[in-house]
Coordinates of C-alpha atoms and ligand atoms in Angstrom, one line a residue:
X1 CA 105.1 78.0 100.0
X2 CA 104.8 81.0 102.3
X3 CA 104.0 83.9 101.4
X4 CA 106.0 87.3 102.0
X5 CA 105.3 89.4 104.6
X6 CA 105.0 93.3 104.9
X7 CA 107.7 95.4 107.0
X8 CA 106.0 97.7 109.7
X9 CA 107.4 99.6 112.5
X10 CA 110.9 96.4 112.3
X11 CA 108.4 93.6 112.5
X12 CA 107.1 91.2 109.7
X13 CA 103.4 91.5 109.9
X14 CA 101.0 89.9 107.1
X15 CA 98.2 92.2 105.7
X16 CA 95.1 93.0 107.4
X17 CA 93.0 91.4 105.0
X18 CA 95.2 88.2 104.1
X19 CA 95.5 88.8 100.6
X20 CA 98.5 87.5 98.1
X21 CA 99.2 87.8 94.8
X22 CA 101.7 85.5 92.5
X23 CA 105.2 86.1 91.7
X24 CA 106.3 84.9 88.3
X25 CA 109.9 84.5 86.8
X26 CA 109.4 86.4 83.5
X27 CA 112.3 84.1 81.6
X28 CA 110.3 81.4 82.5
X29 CA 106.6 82.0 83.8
X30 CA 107.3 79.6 86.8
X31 CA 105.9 81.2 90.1
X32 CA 109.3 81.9 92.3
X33 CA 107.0 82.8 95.8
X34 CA 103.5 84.0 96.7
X35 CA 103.8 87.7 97.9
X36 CA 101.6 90.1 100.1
X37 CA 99.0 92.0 98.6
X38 CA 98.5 94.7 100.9
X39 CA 95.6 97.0 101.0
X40 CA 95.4 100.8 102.8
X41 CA 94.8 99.5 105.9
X42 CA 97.9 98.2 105.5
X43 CA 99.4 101.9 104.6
X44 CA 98.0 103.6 107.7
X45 CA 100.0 101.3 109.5
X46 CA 102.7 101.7 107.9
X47 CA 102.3 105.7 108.1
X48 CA 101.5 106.1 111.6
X49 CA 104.5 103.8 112.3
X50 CA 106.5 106.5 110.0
X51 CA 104.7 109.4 111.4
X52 CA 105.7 108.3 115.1
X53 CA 109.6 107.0 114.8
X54 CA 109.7 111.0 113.0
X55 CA 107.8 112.6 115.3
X56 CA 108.4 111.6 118.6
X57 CA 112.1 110.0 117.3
X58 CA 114.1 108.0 117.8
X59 CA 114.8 109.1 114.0
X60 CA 113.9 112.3 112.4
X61 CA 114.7 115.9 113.0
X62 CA 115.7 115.1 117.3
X63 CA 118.1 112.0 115.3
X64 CA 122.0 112.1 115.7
X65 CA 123.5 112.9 112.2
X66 CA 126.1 111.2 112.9
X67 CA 124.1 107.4 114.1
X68 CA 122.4 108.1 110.6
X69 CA 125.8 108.1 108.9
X70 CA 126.6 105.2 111.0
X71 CA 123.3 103.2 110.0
X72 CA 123.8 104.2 106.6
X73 CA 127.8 102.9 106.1
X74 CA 126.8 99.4 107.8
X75 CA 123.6 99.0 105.4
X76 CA 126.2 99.2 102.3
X77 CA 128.7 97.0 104.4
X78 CA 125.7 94.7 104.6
X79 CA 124.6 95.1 101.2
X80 CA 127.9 94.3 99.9
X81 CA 128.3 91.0 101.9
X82 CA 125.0 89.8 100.9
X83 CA 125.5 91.1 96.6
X84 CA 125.1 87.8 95.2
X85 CA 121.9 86.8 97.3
X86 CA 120.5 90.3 96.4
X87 CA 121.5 90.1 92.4
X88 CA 120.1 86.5 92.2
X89 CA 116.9 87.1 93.8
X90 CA 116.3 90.5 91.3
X91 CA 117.4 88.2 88.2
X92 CA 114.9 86.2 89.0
X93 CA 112.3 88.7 89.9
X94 CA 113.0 91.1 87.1
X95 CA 114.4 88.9 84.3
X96 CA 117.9 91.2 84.2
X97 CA 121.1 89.7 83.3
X98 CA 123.0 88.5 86.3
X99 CA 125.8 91.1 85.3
X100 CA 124.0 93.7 85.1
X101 CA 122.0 92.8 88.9
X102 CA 125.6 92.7 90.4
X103 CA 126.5 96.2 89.0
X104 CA 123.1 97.6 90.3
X105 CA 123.6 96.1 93.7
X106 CA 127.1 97.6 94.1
X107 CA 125.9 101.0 93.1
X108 CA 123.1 100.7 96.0
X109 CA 125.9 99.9 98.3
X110 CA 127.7 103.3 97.1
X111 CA 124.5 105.1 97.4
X112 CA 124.2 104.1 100.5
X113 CA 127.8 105.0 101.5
X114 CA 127.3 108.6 99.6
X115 CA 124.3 109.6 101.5
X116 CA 125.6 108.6 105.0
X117 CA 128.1 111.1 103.9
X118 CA 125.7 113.7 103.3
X119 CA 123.9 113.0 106.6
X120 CA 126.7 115.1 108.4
X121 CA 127.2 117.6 105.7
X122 CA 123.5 119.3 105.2
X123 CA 124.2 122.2 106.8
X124 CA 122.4 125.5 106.3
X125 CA 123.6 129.6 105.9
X126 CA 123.5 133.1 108.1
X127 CA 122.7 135.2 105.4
X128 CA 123.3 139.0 106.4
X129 CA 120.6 140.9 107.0
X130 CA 120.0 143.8 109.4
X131 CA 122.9 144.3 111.9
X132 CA 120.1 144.1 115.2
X133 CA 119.1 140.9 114.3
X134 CA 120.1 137.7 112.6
X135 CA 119.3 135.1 110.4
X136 CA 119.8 131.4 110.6
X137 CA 118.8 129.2 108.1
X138 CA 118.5 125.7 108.6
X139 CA 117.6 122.6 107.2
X140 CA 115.2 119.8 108.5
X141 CA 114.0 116.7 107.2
X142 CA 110.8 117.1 105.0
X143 CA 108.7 114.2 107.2
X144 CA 107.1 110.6 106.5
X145 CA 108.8 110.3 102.7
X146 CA 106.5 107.7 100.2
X147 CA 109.0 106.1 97.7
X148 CA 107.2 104.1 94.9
X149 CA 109.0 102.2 92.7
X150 CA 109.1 100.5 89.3
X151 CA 110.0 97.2 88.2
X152 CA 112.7 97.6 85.7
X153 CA 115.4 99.0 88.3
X154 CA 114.1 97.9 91.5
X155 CA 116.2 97.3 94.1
X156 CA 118.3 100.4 92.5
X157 CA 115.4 102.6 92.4
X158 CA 114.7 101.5 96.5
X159 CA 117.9 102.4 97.3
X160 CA 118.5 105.3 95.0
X161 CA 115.5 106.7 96.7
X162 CA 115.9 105.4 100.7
X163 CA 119.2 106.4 101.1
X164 CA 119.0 109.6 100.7
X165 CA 115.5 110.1 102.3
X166 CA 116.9 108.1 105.5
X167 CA 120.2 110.3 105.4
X168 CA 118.2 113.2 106.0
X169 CA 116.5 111.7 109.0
X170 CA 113.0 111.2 107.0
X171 CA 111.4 108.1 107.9
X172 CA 109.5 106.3 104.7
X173 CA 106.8 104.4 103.3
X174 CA 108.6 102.4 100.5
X175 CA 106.2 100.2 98.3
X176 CA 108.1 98.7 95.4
X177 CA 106.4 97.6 92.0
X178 CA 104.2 94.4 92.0
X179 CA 106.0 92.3 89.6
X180 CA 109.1 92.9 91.2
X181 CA 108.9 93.3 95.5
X182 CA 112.0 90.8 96.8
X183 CA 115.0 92.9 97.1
X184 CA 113.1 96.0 98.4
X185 CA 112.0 93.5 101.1
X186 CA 115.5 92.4 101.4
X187 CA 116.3 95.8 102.0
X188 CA 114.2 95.9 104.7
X189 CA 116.1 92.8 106.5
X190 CA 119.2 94.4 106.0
X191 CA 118.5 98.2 107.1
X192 CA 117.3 96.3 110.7
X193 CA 120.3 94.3 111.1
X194 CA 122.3 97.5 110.1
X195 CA 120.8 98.9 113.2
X196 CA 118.0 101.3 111.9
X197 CA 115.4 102.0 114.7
X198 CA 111.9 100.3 114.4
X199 CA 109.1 102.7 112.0
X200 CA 111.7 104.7 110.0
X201 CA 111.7 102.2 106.9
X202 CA 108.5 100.0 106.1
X203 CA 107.9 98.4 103.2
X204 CA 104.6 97.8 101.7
X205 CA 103.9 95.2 98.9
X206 CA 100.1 95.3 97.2
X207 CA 98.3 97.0 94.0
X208 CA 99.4 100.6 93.0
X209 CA 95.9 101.3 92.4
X210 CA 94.7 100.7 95.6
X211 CA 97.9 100.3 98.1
X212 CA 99.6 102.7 96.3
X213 CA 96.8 105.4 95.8
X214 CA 96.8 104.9 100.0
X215 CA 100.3 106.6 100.2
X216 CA 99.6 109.1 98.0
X217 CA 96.6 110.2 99.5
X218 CA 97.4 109.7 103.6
X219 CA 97.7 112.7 105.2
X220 CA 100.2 111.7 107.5
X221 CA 102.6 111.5 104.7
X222 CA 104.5 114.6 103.4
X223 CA 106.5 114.0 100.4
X224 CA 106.3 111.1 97.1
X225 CA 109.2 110.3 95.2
X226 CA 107.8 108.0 92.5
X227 CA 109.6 106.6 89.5
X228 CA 107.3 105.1 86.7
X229 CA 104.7 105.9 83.7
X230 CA 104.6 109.9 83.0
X231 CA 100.5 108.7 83.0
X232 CA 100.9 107.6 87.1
X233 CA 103.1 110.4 87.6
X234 CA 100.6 113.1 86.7
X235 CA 97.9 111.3 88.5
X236 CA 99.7 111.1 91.6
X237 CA 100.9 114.7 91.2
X238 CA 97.3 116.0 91.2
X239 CA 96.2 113.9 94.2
X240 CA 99.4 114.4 95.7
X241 CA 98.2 119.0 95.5
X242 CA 95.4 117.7 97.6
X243 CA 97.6 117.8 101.0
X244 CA 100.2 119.9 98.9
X245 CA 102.8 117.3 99.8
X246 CA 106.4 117.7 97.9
X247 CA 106.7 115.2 94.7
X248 CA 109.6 114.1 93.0
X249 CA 108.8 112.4 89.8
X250 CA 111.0 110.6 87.3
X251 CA 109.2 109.2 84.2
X252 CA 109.2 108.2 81.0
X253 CA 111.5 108.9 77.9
X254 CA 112.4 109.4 74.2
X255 CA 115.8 110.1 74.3
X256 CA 117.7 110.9 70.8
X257 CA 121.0 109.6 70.6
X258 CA 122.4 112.0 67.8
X259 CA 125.3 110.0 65.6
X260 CA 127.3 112.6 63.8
X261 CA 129.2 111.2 60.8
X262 CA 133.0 112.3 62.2
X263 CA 131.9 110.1 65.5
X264 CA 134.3 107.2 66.5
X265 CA 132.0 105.3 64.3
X266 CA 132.4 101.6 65.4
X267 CA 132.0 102.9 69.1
X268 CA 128.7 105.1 68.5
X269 CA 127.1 102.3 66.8
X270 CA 128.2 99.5 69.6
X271 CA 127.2 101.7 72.1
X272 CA 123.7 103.2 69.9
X273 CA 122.6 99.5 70.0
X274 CA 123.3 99.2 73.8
X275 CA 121.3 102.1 74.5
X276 CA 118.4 100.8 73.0
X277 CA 119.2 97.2 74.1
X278 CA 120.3 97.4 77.3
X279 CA 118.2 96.1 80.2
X280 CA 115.8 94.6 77.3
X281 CA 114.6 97.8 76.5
X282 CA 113.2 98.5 79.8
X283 CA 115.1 101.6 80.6
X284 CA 113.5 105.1 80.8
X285 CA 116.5 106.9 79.7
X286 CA 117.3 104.1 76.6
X287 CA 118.2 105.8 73.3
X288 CA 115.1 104.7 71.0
X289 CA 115.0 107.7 68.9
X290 CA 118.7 107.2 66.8
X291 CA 119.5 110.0 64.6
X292 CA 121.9 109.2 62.3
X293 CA 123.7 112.1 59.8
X294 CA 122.5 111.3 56.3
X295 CA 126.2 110.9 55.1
X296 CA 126.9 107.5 57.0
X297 CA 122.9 106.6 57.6
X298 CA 123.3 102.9 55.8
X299 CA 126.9 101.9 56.9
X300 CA 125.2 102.8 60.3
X301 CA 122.1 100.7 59.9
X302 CA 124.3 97.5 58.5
X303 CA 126.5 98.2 61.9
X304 CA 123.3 98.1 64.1
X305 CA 122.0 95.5 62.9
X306 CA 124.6 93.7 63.2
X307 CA 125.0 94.7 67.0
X308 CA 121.2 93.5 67.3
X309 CA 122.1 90.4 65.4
X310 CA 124.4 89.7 67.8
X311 CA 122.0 89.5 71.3
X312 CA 121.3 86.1 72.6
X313 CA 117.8 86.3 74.4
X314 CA 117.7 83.8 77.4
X315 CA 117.5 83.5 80.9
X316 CA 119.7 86.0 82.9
X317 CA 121.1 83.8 85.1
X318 CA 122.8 81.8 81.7
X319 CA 126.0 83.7 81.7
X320 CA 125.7 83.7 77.4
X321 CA 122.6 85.6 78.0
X322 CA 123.1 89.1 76.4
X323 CA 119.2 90.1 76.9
X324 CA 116.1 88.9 79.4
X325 CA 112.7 89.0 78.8
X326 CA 110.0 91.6 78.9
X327 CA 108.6 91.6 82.9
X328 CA 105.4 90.4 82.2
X329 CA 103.0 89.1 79.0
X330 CA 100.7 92.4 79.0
X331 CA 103.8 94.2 79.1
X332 CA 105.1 91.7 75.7
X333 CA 101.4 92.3 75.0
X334 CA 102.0 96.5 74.9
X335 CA 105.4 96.4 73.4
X336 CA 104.0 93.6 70.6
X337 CA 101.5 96.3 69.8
X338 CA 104.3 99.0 69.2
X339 CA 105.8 96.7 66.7
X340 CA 102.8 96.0 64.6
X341 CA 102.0 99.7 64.6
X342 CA 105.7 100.2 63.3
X343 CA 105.0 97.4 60.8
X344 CA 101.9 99.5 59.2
X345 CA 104.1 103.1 59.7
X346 CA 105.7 103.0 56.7
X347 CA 108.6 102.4 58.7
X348 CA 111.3 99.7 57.3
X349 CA 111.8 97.0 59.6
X350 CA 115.6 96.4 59.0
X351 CA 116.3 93.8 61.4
X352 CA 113.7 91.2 63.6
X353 CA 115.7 89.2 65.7
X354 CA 114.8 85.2 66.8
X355 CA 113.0 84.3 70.2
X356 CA 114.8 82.0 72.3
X357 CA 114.9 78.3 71.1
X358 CA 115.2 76.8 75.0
X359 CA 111.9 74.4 75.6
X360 CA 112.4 76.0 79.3
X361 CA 112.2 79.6 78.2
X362 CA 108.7 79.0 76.1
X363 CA 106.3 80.4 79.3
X364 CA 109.1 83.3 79.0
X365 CA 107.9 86.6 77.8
X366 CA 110.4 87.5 75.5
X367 CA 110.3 89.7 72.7
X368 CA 114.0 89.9 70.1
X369 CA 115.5 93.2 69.0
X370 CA 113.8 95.4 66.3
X371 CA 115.2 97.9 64.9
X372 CA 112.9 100.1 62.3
X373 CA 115.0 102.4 59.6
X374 CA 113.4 105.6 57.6
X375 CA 111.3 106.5 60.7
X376 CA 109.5 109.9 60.6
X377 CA 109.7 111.7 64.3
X378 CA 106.1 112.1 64.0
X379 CA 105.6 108.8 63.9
X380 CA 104.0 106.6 67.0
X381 CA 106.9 104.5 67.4
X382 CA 108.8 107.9 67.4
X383 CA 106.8 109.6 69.9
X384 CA 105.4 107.0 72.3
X385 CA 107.8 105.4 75.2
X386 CA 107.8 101.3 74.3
X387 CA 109.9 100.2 76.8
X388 CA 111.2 97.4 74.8
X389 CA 113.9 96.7 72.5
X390 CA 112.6 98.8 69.9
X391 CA 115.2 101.1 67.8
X392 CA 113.8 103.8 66.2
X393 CA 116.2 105.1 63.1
X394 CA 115.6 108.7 61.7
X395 CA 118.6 110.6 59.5
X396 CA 119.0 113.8 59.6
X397 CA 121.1 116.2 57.1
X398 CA 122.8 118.7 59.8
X399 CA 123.0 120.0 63.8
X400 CA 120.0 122.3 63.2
X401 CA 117.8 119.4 62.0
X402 CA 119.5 116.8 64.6
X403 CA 118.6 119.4 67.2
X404 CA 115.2 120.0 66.1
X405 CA 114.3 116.4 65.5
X406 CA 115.5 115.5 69.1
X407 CA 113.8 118.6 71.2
X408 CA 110.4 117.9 69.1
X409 CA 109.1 115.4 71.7
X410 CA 107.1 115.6 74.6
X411 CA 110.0 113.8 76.6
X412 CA 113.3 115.5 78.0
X413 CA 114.8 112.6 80.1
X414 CA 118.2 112.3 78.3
X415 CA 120.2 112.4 74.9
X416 CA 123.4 111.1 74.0
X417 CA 125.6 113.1 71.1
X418 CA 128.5 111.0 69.4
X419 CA 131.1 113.3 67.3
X420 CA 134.6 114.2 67.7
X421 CA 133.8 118.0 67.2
X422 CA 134.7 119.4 71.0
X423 CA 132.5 122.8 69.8
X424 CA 129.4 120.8 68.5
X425 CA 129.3 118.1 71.2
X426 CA 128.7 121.2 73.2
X427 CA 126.4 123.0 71.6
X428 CA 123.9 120.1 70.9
X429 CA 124.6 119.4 74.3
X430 CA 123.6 122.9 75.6
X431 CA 120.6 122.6 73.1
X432 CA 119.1 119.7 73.6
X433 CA 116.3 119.6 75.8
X434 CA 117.0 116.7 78.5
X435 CA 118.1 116.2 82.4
X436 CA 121.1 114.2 81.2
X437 CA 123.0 114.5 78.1
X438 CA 125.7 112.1 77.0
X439 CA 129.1 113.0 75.2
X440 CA 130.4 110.0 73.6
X441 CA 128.7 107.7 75.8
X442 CA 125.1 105.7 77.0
X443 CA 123.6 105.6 79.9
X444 CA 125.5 105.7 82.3
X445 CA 123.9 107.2 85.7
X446 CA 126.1 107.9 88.3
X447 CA 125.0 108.4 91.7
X448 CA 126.9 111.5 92.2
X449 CA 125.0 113.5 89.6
X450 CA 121.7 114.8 89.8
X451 CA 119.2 112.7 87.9
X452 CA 115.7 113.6 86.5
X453 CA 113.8 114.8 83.0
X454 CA 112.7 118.1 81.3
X455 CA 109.4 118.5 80.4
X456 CA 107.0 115.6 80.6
X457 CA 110.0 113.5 81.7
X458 CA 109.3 114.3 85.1
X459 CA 110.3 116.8 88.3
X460 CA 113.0 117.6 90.5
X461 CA 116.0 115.9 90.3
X462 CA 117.4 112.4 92.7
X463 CA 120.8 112.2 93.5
X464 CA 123.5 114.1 93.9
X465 CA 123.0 116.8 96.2
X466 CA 119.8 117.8 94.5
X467 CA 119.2 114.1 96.0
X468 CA 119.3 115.1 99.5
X469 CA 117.6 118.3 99.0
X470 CA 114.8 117.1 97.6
X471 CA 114.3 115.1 101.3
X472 CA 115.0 118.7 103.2
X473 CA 112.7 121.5 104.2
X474 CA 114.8 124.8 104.6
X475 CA 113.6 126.9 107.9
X476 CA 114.3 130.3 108.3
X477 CA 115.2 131.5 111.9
X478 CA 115.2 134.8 113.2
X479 CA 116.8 136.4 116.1
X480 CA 115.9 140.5 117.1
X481 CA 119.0 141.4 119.1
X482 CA 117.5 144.3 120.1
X483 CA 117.5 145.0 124.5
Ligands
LIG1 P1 103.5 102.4 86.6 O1 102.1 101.9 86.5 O2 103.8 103.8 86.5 O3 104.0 101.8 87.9 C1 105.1 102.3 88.7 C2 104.8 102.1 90.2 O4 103.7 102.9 90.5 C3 104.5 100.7 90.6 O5 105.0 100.5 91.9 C4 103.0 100.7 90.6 O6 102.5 99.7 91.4 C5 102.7 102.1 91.1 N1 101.4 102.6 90.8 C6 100.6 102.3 89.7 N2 99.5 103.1 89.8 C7 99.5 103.8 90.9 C8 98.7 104.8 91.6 N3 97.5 105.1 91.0 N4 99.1 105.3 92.7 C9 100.2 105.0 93.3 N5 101.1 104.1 92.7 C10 100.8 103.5 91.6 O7 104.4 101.7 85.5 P2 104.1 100.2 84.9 O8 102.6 99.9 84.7 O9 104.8 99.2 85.7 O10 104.8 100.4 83.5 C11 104.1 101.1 82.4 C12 105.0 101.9 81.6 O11 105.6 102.9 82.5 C13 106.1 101.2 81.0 O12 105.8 100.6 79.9 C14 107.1 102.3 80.8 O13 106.8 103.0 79.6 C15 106.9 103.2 82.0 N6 107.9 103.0 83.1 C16 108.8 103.9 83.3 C17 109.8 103.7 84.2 C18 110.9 104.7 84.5 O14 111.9 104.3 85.0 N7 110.6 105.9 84.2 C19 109.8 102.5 85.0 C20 108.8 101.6 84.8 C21 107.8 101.8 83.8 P3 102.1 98.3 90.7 O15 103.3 97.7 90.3 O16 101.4 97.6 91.9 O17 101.1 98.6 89.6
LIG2 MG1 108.7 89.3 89.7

């Protein structure tokens, strides 16, 4: 078996130093490929190839709007043509349903489409100022962008992230998360046949520790957009004040998802289970905290756990599947550890669902649906992000305490507020500390809409138009039309 290469300046290239590292199918533990392990020599490459295709073009600031739009349109054209390729090989990277790999491919394809929009549409203002001179104000690309991604999203998260760096006519440094590195390396083969000129997309593959750390650190790159731990994220933030380059950072979560008792009940519980459940858990914006109004608190524990009951743990590729595996054992290992700390809480552990019975899912690293009842906010399991299919049930007697319960965390990613009351789905929702707040719904994230947390839960915002902002410098430029 080969191994994977790295993506500098449009070429495959192997790392300096030779190095490779095993890629393991978490439903089963079988090795799918052997994949480069890059090292910082391996990043300078990369950069200066970034720092060069901006600098001296052909993409960057002197680039043609509208050949980026181009570019852009025929990577989603391309995207789309190859979605099943592309939602196969991240199902077996990542351990994701099948389903749920398709979805995220065709929103990568729209993103793609929604930023070559934008390519042609950043334009900038001529604020009034004094009548013998004048203003303009334009906008540029922000440089060499570093993307760093996780492994629960990943090909999403590349794409969420490169299309709207690339739109702007930055050039970038992508290096996606160890245990999952095929589709952003995909992405690679697909932005060259779209057309993209050689240096203004590389793609990296090695330790964050080390290969990452490089990215963060090189001075020839200007801005990090990183999705992962808030831990990584603060660390990278303070290294990243060192050359004061810009940082977006979207991290972890402990969103409430507030059930009020005149809700569409069957709905808020089907859809309170799936926002804990969904993607196995392994979603920053997942719904772990459920606050449930005293009034209804055990009809809606029977429902959920009946919901949990329900999930059939399995490979993601088996179209009864309803839930993967965890992407690696240490990460089992760590979410394992949350449950036995639940266990000793006090907590009451109202449903423990079955591992899978499959002899061909045993090296898997699965871990069933829990879902704890009576928990105290100031609990672990009520404070601490799992990232695993861990509910967390706390009842509350009104708004004020539903409110206070949710906004007493160090985490302000999202929040989702079921009730039919117009006037108090709004006010929870204006009071609730979070980037994203859902009415009747869970977790949805549509590209169009800016994206990011509130407090610890991270900075700046992706998509949207915040999205391509956050890829821009503005410059200011002033004429004296005096003599
Ligand atoms: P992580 O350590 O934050 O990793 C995220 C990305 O950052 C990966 O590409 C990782 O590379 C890289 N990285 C790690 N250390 C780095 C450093 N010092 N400098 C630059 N890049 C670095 O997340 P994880 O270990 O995979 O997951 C741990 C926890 O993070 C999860 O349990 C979950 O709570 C949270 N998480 C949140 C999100 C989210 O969407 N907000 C996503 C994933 C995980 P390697 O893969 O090579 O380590
Ligand atoms: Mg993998």
């Amino acid at each position: 078996m080969t191994a994977t290469q790295l993506f500098i300046d449009g070429t495959w290239v192997d790392p300096v130093a030779g190095e490779t590292r095993d890629n393991l199918n978490p439903a089963t533990g079988e090795m799918i490929t052997t994949v480069a392990a890059g090292a910082p020599a391996d990043v300078d490459l990369a950069v200066q190839a970034a720092r060069r295709t901006f600098d001296e073009g052909p993409w960057g600031p002197s680039s043609d709007p509208r050949d980026r739009a181009r570019i852009l349109h025929k990577a989603a054209e391309l995207i789309r043509r190859d979605r099943e390729l592309l939602a196969k090989l991240e199902t077996h990277d990542a351990g994701k349903l099948y389903s749920d790999a398709l979805e995220d491919v065709d929103e990568v394809a729209f993103v793609f489409d929604y930023y070559a929009g934008w390519a042609t549409k950043t334009s900038g203002s001529i604020p009034p100022v004094a009548p013998d001179t004048m203003s303009l104000v334009v906008k540029e690309p922000v440089g060499v962008a570093g993307l760093i991604t996780p492994w629960n999203f990943p090909i999403m998260m590349a794409g969420q992230k490169a299309a709207p760096a690339l739109a702007s006519g930055c050039t970038v440094v992508l290096k996606p998360a160890s245990y999952t590195p095929m589709t952003a390396l995909e992405l690679a083969r697909i932005l060259r046949e779209a057309g993209l000129p050689d240096g203004a997309f590389n793609v990296v593959t090695g330790p964050g520790a080390t290969l990452g750390n490089a990215i963060v650190t090189h001075p020839g790159v200007d801005k990090i957009s990183f999705t992962g731990s808030t831990e990584v994220g603060v660390q990278i933030t303070k290294q990243a004040a060192d050359t004061m380059k810009r940082v977006t950072m979207e991290l972890g979560g402990k969103s409430p998802n507030i059930v009020f008792a005149d809700a569409d009940l069957s709905r808020a519980y089907e859809m309170s289970a799936f926002g804990v459940f969904f993607n196995q858990g392994e979603c920053c914006t997942a719904g772990t905290r459920v606050l449930v109004e005293q009034s209804i608190y055990d009809e809606a524990i029977s429902a959920m756990v009946e919901h949990a009951a329900a999930v059939r743990l399995g490979d993601g590729m088996n179209e009864a599947t309803t839930m993967g595996p965890m992407i690696s054992s240490s990460h089992r290992a760590t979410v394992e550890r949350y449950i036995d700390i639940g266990k000793d809480s006090g907590a009451r552990l109202a449903f423990e669902g079955d591992l899978p019975a499959e002899p061909a899912l045993e090296g898997g690293y699965f871990v069933p649906p829990m879902i704890f009842a009576d928990v105290d906010n100031q609990m672990t399991i009520a404070r601490e992000e799992i990232f695993g299919p861990v509910m967390a049930v706390i009842p509350f007697a009104d708004e004020d305490e539903a409110i206070r319960i949710s906004n007493d965390s160090p985490y302000g990613l999202a929040a989702a507020v079921w009730t039919r009351n117009l006037n108090q789905a709004i006010r929870v929702s204006r009071a609730v500390r979070a980037g994203t707040v859902w009415i009747n719904d869970s977790q949805p994230a549509p590209s169009e809409a800016p994206f990011g947390g509130f407090k610890q839960s991270g900075q700046g915002r992706e998509l949207g138009a915040s999205g391509i902002d956050s890829y821009l410098e503005e410059k200011h430029i002033m004429i004296n039309l005096e003599g």
